[in-house]
Structures are given as structure tokens and as C-alpha cells.
PDB file of C-alpha atoms and ligand atoms in Angstrom:
ATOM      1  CA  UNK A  15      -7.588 186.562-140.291  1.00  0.00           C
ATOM      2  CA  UNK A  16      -8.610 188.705-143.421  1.00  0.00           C
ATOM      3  CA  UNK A  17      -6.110 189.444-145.993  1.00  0.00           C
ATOM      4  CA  UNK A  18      -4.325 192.836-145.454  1.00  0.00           C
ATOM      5  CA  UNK A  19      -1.825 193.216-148.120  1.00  0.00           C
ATOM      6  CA  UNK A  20      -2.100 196.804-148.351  1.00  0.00           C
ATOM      7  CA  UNK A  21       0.090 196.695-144.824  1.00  0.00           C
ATOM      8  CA  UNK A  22       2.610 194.991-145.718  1.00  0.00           C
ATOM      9  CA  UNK A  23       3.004 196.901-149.703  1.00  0.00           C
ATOM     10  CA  UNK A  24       2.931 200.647-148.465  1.00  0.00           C
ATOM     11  CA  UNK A  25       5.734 199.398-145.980  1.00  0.00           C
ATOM     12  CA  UNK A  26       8.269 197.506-147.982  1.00  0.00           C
ATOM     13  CA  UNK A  27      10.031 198.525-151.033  1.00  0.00           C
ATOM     14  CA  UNK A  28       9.769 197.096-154.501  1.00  0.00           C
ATOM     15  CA  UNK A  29       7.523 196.174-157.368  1.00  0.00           C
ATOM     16  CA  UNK A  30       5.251 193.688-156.607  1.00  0.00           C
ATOM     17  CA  UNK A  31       2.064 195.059-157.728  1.00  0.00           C
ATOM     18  CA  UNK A  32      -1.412 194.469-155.336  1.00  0.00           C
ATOM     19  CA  UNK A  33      -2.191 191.966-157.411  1.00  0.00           C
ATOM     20  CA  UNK A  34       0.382 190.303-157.948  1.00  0.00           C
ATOM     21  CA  UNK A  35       0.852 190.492-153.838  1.00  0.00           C
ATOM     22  CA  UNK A  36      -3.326 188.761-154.550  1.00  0.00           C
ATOM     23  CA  UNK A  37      -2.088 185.807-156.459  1.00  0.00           C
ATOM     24  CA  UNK A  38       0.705 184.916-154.440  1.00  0.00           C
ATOM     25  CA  UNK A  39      -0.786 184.968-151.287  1.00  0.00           C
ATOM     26  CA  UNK A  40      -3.874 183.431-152.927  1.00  0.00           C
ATOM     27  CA  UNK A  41      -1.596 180.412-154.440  1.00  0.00           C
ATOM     28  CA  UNK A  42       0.193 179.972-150.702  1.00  0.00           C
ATOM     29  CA  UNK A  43      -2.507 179.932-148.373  1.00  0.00           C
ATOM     30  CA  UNK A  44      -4.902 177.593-150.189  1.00  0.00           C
ATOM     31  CA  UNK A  45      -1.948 174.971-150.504  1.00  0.00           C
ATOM     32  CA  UNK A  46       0.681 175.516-147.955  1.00  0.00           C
ATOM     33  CA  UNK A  47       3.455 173.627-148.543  1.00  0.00           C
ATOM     34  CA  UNK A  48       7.480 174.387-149.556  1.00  0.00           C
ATOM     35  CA  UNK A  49       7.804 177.645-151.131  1.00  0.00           C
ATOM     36  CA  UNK A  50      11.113 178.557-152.860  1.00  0.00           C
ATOM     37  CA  UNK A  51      11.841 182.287-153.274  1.00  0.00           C
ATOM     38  CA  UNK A  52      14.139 183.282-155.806  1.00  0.00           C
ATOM     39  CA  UNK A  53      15.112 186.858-155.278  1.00  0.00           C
ATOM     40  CA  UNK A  54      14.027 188.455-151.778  1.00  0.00           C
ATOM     41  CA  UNK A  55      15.676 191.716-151.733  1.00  0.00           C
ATOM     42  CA  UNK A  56      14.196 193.823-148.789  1.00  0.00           C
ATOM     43  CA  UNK A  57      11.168 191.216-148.446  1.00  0.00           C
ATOM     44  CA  UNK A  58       8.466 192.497-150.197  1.00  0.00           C
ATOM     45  CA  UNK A  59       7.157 189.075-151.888  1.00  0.00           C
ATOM     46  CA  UNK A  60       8.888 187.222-148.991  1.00  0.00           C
ATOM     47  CA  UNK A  61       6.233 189.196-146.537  1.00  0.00           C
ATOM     48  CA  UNK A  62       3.416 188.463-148.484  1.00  0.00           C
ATOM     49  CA  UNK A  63       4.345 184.562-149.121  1.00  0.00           C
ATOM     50  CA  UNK A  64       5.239 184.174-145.310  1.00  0.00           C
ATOM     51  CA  UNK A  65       2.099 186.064-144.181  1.00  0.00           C
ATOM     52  CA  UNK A  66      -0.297 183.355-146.126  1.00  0.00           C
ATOM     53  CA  UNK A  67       1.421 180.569-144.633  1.00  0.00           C
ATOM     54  CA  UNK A  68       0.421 182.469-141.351  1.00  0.00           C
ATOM     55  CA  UNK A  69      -3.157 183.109-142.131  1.00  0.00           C
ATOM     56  CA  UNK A  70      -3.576 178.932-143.974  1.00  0.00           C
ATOM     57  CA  UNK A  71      -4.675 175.763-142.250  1.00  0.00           C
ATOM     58  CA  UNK A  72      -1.477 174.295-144.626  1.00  0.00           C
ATOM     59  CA  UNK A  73       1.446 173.853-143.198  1.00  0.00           C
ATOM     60  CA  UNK A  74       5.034 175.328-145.250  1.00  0.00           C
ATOM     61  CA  UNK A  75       7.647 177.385-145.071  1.00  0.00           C
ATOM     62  CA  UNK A  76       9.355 180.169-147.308  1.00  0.00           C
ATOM     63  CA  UNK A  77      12.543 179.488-148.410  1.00  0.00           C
ATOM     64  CA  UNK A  78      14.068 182.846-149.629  1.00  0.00           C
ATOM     65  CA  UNK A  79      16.737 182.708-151.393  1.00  0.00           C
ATOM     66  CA  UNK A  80      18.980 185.622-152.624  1.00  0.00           C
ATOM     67  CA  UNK A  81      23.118 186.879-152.309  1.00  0.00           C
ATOM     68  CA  UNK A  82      22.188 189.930-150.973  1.00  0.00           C
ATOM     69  CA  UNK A  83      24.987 191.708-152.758  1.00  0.00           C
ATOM     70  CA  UNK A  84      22.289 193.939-154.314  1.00  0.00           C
ATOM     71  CA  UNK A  85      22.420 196.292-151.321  1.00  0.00           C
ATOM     72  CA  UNK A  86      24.474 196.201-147.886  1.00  0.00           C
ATOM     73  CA  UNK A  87      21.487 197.364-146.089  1.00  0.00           C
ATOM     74  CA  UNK A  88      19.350 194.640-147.998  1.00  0.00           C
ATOM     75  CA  UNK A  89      19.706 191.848-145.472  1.00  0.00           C
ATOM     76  CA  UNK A  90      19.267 193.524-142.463  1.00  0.00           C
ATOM     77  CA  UNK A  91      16.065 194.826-143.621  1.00  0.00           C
ATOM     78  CA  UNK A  92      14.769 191.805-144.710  1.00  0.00           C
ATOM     79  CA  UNK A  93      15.419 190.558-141.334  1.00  0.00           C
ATOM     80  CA  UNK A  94      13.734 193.254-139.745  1.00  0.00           C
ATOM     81  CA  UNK A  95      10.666 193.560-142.329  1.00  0.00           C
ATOM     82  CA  UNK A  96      10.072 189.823-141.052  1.00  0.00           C
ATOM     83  CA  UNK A  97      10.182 190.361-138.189  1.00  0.00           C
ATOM     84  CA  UNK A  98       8.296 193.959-138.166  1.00  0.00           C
ATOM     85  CA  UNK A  99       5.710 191.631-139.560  1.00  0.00           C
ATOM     86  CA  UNK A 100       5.642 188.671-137.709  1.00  0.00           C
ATOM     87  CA  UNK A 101       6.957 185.905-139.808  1.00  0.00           C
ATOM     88  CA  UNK A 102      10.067 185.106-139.722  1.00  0.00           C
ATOM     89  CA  UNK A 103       8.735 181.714-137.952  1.00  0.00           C
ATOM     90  CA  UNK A 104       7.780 180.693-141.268  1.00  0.00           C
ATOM     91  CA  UNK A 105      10.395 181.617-143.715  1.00  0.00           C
ATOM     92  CA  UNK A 106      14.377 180.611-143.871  1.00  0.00           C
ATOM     93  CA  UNK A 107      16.370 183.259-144.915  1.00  0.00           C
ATOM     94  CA  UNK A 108      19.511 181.600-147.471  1.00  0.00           C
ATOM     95  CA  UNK A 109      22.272 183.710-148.048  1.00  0.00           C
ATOM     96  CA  UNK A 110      23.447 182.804-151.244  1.00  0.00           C
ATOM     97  CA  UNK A 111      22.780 182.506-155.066  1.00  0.00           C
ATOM     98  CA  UNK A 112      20.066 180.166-156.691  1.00  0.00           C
ATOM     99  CA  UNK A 113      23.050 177.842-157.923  1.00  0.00           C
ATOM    100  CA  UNK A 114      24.519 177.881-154.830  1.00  0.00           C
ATOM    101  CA  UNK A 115      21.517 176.886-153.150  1.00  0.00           C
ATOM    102  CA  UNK A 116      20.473 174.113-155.306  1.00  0.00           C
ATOM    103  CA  UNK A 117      23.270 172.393-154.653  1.00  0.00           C
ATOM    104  CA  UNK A 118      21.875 171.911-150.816  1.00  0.00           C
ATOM    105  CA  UNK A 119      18.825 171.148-151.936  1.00  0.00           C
ATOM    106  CA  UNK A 120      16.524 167.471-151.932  1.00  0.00           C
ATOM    107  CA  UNK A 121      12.829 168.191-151.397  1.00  0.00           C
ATOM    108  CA  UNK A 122      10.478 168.347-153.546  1.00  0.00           C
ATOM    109  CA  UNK A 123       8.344 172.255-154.054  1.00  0.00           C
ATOM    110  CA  UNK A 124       5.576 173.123-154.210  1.00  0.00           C
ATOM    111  CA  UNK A 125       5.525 176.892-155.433  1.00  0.00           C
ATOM    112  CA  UNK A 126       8.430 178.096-157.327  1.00  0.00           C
ATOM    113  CA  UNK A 127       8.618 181.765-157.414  1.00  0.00           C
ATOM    114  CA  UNK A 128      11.265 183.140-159.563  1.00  0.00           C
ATOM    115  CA  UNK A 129      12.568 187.200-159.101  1.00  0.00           C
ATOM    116  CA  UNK A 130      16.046 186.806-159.295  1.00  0.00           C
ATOM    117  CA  UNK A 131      18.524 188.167-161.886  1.00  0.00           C
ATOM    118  CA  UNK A 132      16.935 188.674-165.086  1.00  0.00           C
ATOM    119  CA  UNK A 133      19.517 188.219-167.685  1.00  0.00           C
ATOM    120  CA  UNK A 134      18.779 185.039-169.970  1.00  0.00           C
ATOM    121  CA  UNK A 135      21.128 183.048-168.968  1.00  0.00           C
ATOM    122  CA  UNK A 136      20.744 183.420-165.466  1.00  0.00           C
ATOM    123  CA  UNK A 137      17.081 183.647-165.885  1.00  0.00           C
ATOM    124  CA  UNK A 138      17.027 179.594-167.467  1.00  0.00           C
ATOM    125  CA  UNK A 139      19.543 178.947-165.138  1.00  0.00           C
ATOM    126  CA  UNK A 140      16.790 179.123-162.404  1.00  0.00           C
ATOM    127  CA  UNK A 141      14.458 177.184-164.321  1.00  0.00           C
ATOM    128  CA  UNK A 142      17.056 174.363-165.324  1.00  0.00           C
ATOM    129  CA  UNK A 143      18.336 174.004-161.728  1.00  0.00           C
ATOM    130  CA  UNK A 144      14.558 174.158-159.471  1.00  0.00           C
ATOM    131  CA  UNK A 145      12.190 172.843-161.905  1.00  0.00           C
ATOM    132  CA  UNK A 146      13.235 169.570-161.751  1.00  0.00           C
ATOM    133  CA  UNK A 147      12.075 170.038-157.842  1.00  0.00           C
ATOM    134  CA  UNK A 148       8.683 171.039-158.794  1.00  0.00           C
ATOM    135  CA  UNK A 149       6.538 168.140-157.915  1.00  0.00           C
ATOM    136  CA  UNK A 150       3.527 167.902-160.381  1.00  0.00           C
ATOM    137  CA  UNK A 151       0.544 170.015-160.120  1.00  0.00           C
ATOM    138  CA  UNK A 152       3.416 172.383-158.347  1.00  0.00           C
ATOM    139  CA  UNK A 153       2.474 176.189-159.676  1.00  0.00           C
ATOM    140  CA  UNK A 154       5.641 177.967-161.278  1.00  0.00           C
ATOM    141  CA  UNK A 155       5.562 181.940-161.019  1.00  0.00           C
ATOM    142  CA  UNK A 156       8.077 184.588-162.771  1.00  0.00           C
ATOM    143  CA  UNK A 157       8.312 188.019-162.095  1.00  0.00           C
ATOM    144  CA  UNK A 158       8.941 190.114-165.264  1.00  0.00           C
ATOM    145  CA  UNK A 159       7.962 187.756-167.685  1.00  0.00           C
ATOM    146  CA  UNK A 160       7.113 190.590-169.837  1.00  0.00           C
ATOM    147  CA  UNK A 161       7.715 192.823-172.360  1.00  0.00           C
ATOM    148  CA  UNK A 162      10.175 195.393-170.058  1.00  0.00           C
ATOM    149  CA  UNK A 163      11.826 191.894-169.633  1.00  0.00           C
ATOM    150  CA  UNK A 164      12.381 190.799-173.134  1.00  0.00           C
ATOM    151  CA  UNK A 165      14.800 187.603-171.527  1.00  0.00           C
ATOM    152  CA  UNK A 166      12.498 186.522-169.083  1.00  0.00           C
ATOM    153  CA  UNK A 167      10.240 186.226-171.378  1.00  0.00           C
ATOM    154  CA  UNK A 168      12.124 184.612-174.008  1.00  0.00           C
ATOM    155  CA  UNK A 169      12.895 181.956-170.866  1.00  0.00           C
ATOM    156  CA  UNK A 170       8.932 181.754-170.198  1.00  0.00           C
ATOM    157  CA  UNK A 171       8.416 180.953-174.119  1.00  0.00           C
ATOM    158  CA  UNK A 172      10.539 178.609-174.252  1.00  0.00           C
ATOM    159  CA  UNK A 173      10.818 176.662-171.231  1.00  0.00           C
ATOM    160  CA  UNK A 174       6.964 176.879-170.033  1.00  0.00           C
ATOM    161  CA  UNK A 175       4.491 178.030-172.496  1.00  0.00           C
ATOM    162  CA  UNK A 176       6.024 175.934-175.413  1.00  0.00           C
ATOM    163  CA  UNK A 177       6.569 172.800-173.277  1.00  0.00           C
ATOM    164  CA  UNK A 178       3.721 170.198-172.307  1.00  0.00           C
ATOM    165  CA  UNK A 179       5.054 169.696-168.962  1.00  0.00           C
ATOM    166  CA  UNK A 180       2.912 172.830-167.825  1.00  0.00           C
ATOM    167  CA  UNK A 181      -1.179 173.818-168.229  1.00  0.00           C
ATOM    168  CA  UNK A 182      -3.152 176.441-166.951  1.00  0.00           C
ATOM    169  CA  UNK A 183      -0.661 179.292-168.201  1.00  0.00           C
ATOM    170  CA  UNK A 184      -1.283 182.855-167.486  1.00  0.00           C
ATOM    171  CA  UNK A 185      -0.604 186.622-166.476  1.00  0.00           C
ATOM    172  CA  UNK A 186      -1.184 188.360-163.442  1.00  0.00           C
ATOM    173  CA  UNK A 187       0.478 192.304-164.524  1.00  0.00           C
ATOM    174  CA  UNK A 188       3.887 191.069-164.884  1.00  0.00           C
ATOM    175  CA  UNK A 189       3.877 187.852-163.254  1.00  0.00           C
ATOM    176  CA  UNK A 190       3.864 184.730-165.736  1.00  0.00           C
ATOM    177  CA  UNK A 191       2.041 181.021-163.578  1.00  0.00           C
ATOM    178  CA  UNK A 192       1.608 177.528-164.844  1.00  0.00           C
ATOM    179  CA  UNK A 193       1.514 174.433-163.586  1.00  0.00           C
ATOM    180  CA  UNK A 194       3.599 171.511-163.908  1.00  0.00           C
ATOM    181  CA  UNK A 195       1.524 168.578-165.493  1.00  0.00           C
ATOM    182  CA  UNK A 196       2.878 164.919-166.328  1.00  0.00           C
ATOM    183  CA  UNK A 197       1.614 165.756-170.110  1.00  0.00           C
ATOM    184  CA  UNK A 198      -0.804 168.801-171.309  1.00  0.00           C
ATOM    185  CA  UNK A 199      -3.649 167.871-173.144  1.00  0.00           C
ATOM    186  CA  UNK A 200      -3.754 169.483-176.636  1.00  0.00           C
ATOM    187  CA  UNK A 201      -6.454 172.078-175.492  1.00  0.00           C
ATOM    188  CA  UNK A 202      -3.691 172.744-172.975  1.00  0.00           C
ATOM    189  CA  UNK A 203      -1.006 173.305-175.331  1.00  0.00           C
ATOM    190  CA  UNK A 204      -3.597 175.670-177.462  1.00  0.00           C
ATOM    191  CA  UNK A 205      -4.174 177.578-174.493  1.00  0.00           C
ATOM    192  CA  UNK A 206      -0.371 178.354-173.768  1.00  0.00           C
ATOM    193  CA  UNK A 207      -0.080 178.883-177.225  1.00  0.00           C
ATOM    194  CA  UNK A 208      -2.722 181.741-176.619  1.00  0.00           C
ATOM    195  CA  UNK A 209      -1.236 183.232-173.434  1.00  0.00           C
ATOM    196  CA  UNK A 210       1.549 183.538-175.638  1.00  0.00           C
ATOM    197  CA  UNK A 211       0.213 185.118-178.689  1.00  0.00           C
ATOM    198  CA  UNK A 212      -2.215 187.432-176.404  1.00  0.00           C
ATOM    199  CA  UNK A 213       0.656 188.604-174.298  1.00  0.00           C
ATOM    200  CA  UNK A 214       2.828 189.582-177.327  1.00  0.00           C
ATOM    201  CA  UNK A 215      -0.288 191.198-179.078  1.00  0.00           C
ATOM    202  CA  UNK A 216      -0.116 193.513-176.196  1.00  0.00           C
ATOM    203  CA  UNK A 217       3.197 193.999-175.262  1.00  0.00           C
ATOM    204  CA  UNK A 218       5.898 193.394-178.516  1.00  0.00           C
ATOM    205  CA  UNK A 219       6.338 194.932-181.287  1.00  0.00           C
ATOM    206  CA  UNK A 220       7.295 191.469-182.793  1.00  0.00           C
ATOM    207  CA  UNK A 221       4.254 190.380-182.434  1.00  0.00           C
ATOM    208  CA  UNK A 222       3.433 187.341-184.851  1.00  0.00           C
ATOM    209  CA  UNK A 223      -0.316 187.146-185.805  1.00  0.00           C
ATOM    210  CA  UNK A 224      -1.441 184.113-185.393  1.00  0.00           C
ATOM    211  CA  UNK A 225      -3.178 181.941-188.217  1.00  0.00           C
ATOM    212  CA  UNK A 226      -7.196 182.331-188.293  1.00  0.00           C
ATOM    213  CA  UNK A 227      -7.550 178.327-187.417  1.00  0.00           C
ATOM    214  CA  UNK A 228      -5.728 179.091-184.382  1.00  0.00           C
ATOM    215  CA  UNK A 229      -7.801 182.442-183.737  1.00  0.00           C
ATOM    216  CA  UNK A 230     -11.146 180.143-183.757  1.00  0.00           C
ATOM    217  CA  UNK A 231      -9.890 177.400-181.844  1.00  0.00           C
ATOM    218  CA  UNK A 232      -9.217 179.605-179.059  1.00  0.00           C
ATOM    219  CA  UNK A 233     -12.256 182.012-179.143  1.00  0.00           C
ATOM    220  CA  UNK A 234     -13.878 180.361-176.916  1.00  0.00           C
ATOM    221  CA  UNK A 235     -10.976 180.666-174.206  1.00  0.00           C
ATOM    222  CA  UNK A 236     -10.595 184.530-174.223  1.00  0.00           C
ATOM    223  CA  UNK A 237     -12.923 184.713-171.870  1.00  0.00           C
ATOM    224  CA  UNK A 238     -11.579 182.511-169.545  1.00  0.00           C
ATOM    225  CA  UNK A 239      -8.150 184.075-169.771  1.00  0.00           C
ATOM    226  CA  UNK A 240      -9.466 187.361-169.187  1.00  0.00           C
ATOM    227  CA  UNK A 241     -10.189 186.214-165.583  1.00  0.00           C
ATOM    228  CA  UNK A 242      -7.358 184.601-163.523  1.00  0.00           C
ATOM    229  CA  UNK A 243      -7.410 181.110-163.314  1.00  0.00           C
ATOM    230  CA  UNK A 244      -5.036 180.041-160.724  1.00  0.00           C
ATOM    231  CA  UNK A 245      -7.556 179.593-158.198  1.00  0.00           C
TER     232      UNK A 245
HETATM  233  C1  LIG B 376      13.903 192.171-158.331  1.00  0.00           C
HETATM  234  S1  LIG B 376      14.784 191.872-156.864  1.00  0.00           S
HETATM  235  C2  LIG B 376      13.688 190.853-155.944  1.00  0.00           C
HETATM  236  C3  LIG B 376      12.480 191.611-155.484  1.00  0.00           C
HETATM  237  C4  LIG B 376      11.649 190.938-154.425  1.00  0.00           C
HETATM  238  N1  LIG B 376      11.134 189.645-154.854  1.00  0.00           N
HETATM  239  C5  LIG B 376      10.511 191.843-154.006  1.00  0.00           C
HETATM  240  O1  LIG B 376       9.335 191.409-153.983  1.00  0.00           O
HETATM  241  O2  LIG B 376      10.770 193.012-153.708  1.00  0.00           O
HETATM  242  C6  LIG B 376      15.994 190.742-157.447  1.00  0.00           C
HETATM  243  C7  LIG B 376      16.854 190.110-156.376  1.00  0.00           C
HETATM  244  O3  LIG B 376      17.505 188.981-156.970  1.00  0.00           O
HETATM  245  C8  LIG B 376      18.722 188.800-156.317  1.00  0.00           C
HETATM  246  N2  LIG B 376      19.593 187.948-157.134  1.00  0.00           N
HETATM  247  C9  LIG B 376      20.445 188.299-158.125  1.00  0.00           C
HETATM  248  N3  LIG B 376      21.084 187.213-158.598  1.00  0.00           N
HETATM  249  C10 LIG B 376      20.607 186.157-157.909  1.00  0.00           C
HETATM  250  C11 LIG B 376      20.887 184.749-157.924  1.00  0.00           C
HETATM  251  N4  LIG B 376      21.784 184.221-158.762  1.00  0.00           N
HETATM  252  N5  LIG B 376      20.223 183.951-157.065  1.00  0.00           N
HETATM  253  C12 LIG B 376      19.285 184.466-156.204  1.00  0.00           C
HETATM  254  N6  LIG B 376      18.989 185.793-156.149  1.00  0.00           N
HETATM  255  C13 LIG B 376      19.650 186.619-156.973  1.00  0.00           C
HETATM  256  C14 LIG B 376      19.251 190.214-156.123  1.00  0.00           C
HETATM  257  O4  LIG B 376      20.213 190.244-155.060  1.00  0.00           O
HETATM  258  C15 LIG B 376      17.972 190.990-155.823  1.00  0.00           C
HETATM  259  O5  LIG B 376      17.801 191.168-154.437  1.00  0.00           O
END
């Protein structure tokens, strides 16, 4: 069935941009597998995530994850977005925090999708509790990683585009991806490096120019980060 994302964004609340709503329902329904939600509020990602597992020849299944002390009405219309359209056979709704929920957890994941709470601590908290459940070549994705996020994206720095157990780093509007690796090559690392340089250069006023070495080395990968390239 063709992708209709459109249906499913002008219907439930929230700020996942279209494409945003594009990459993750790109990332799910070419690889299936065990999704873990962080954050579902009224379903918006949730929909989209669920609705690719639908429409793949993968097998998987949503795990969404979130209190729901946000909003009373949140739960119940998460339930009923699901259901409104048509997947709630593929996702498990978990009432309760990300800590809570990790301490249930054994399997390993295979897309980590992270819009909880976006304080710092609670923010690394996430990482630091689920990553270790990423299996490699698993795709990580934060919401907010930006600059109207300034902790999430102190988080991001640190934990992903600084560290060389993730390659292929980059933005989708406000949504920071990478994924896990055993060990990034050097070009790797360079790369993140870039993502992280290019996304300050755009977004922060702290932006910290880079030295011209580093400029040269990573002419030649502008381009390619100009396109996505999760796919
Ligand atoms: C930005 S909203 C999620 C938006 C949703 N992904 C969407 O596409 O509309 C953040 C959600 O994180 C939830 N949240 C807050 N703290 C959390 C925690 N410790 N663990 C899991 N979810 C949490 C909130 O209840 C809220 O519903």
C-alpha cells in the first residue's frame, strides 16, 4: 500500500514534521523489527511507526512507551488514534516511564526513537538506560536534538556524534539519526564531527568555527549530507 502520511498528520496532534513522519516510516518499513518509542503522547509518531510495520514485508512491533501524566485525556486518545487507524495489532502500549520500563526489559532493538522529557538529565538518562539494547547497525533517532533544545542536543554531542560507537550521523528538521557501529572509521568520526559543526553553524549562536584542515577534509561530504542518508 502507498505511503499516506498526510492521513494520519492532519489527524493527530503534535510536532512531528512530514518529514520527519518520511524518515521514520522510511527507517521502519525497510527493516521491521523491535521499535522502542520513547514518548507517545496522543500517537502521532506511534501512528506513523505502527503504520510502516503494517505496510513492510518485516515483521516488528512498536513498543510505546510513555507515563501519560502529560494529559488525562492523553491515553485514551492514543488508544483510540490506534485504533482509528488500524494498528494497534502492531504496537504495545506501556504505561510507564523510560526507567521504569527498562527495568522489564531483555531484547535487543532495533530502532530507538527517543521524544520523551527533554531536560538533560532525563534526556541521557534515555540514552544510558536503552542504548545498551541497541544491537549494532540498530538506527538511534532524537526528537529535538536542536537548537530550541539546547539539552538534547548537548546529550546528542556528547553521547552520539562525539562517540565512535555510531556512523552515518545526521538531521532530518529536528530529528538527530545514527547508527550504532562496533567502531567508526575515522572518515566516520570526521563526518559526525561535521553534522556537528554544520548543525551549530545554523542553529547556535556558540557556534565554534571549525579549523580550515577540518573544512577541506570534509568538502567533499557536504554534498552528501545535504541529502538524507538513512536510506
Ligand atoms: C513531545 S511528547 C511526545 C510526542 C510524540 N512522540 C508525538 O509524535 O506526538 C513527550 C512525551 O514524553 C512523555 N514523557 C515524559 N517523561 C517521560 C519518561 N520519563 N519516560 C517516557 N516518556 C516520558 C510525556 O508524557 C509526553 O507525552
Amino acid at each position: 500500500m502507498a505511503k499516506d502520511l498526510d492521513r494520519i498528520l492532519n489527524d493527530i496532534p503534535g510536532f512531528l514534521s512530514k518529514r520527519e513522519a518520511d524518515f521514520l516510516y522510511d527507517v521502519v518499513r525497510k527493516n521491521g523489527g523491535t521499535i522502542v518509542e520513547i514518548g507517545s503522547l496522543y500517537g502521532r509518531s506511534t501512528v506513523v511507526l505502527a503504520d510502516a510495520l503494517k505496510n513492510s514485508d518485516k515483521k516488528g512491533r512498536v513498543y510505546a512507551i510513555d507515563p501519560q501524566y502529560f494529559d488525562d485525556l492523553a491515553l485514551g486518545q492514543l488508544k483510540s488514534n490506534l485504533n482509528k487507524h488500524n494498528v494497534d495489532g502492531f504496537v504495545e502500549v506501556v504505561v510507564a516511564t523510560s526507567e521504569e520500563a527498562s527495568k522489564n526489559w531483555n531484547k535487543p532493538v532495533d530502532f530507538l526513537w527517543i521524544d520523551g522529557d527533554h531536560t538533560y538529565k532525563m534526556a541521557e538518562t534515555d540514552f544510558l538506560l536503552w542504548e545498551p539494547y541497541l544491537r549494532e547497525g540498530g538506527i538511534i533517532a532524537y526528537h529535538d536534538a536542536t537548537f530550541n533544545y539546547p539539552d538534547v542536543r548537548k546529550v546528542v554531542s556528547r553521547y552520539i556524534l562525539r562517540s565512535r560507537k555510531f556512523r552515518n550521523a545526521g538531521f532530518i528538521d529536528n530529528i538527530l539519526f545514527a547508527t550504532k557501529c562496533r567502531r567508526s572509521s575515522l572518515k566516520d568520526a570526521v563526518e559526525s564531527l561535521y553534522t556537528l559543526s554544520l548543525k551549530n553553524m545554523v542553529t547556535s549562536s556558540i557556534y565554534i568555527k571549525p579549523p580550515r584542515f577540518i573544512k577541506e577534509l570534509v568538502k567533499p561530504l557536504v554534498r552528501k549530507f545535504s541529502r538524507s542518508n538513512y536510506k
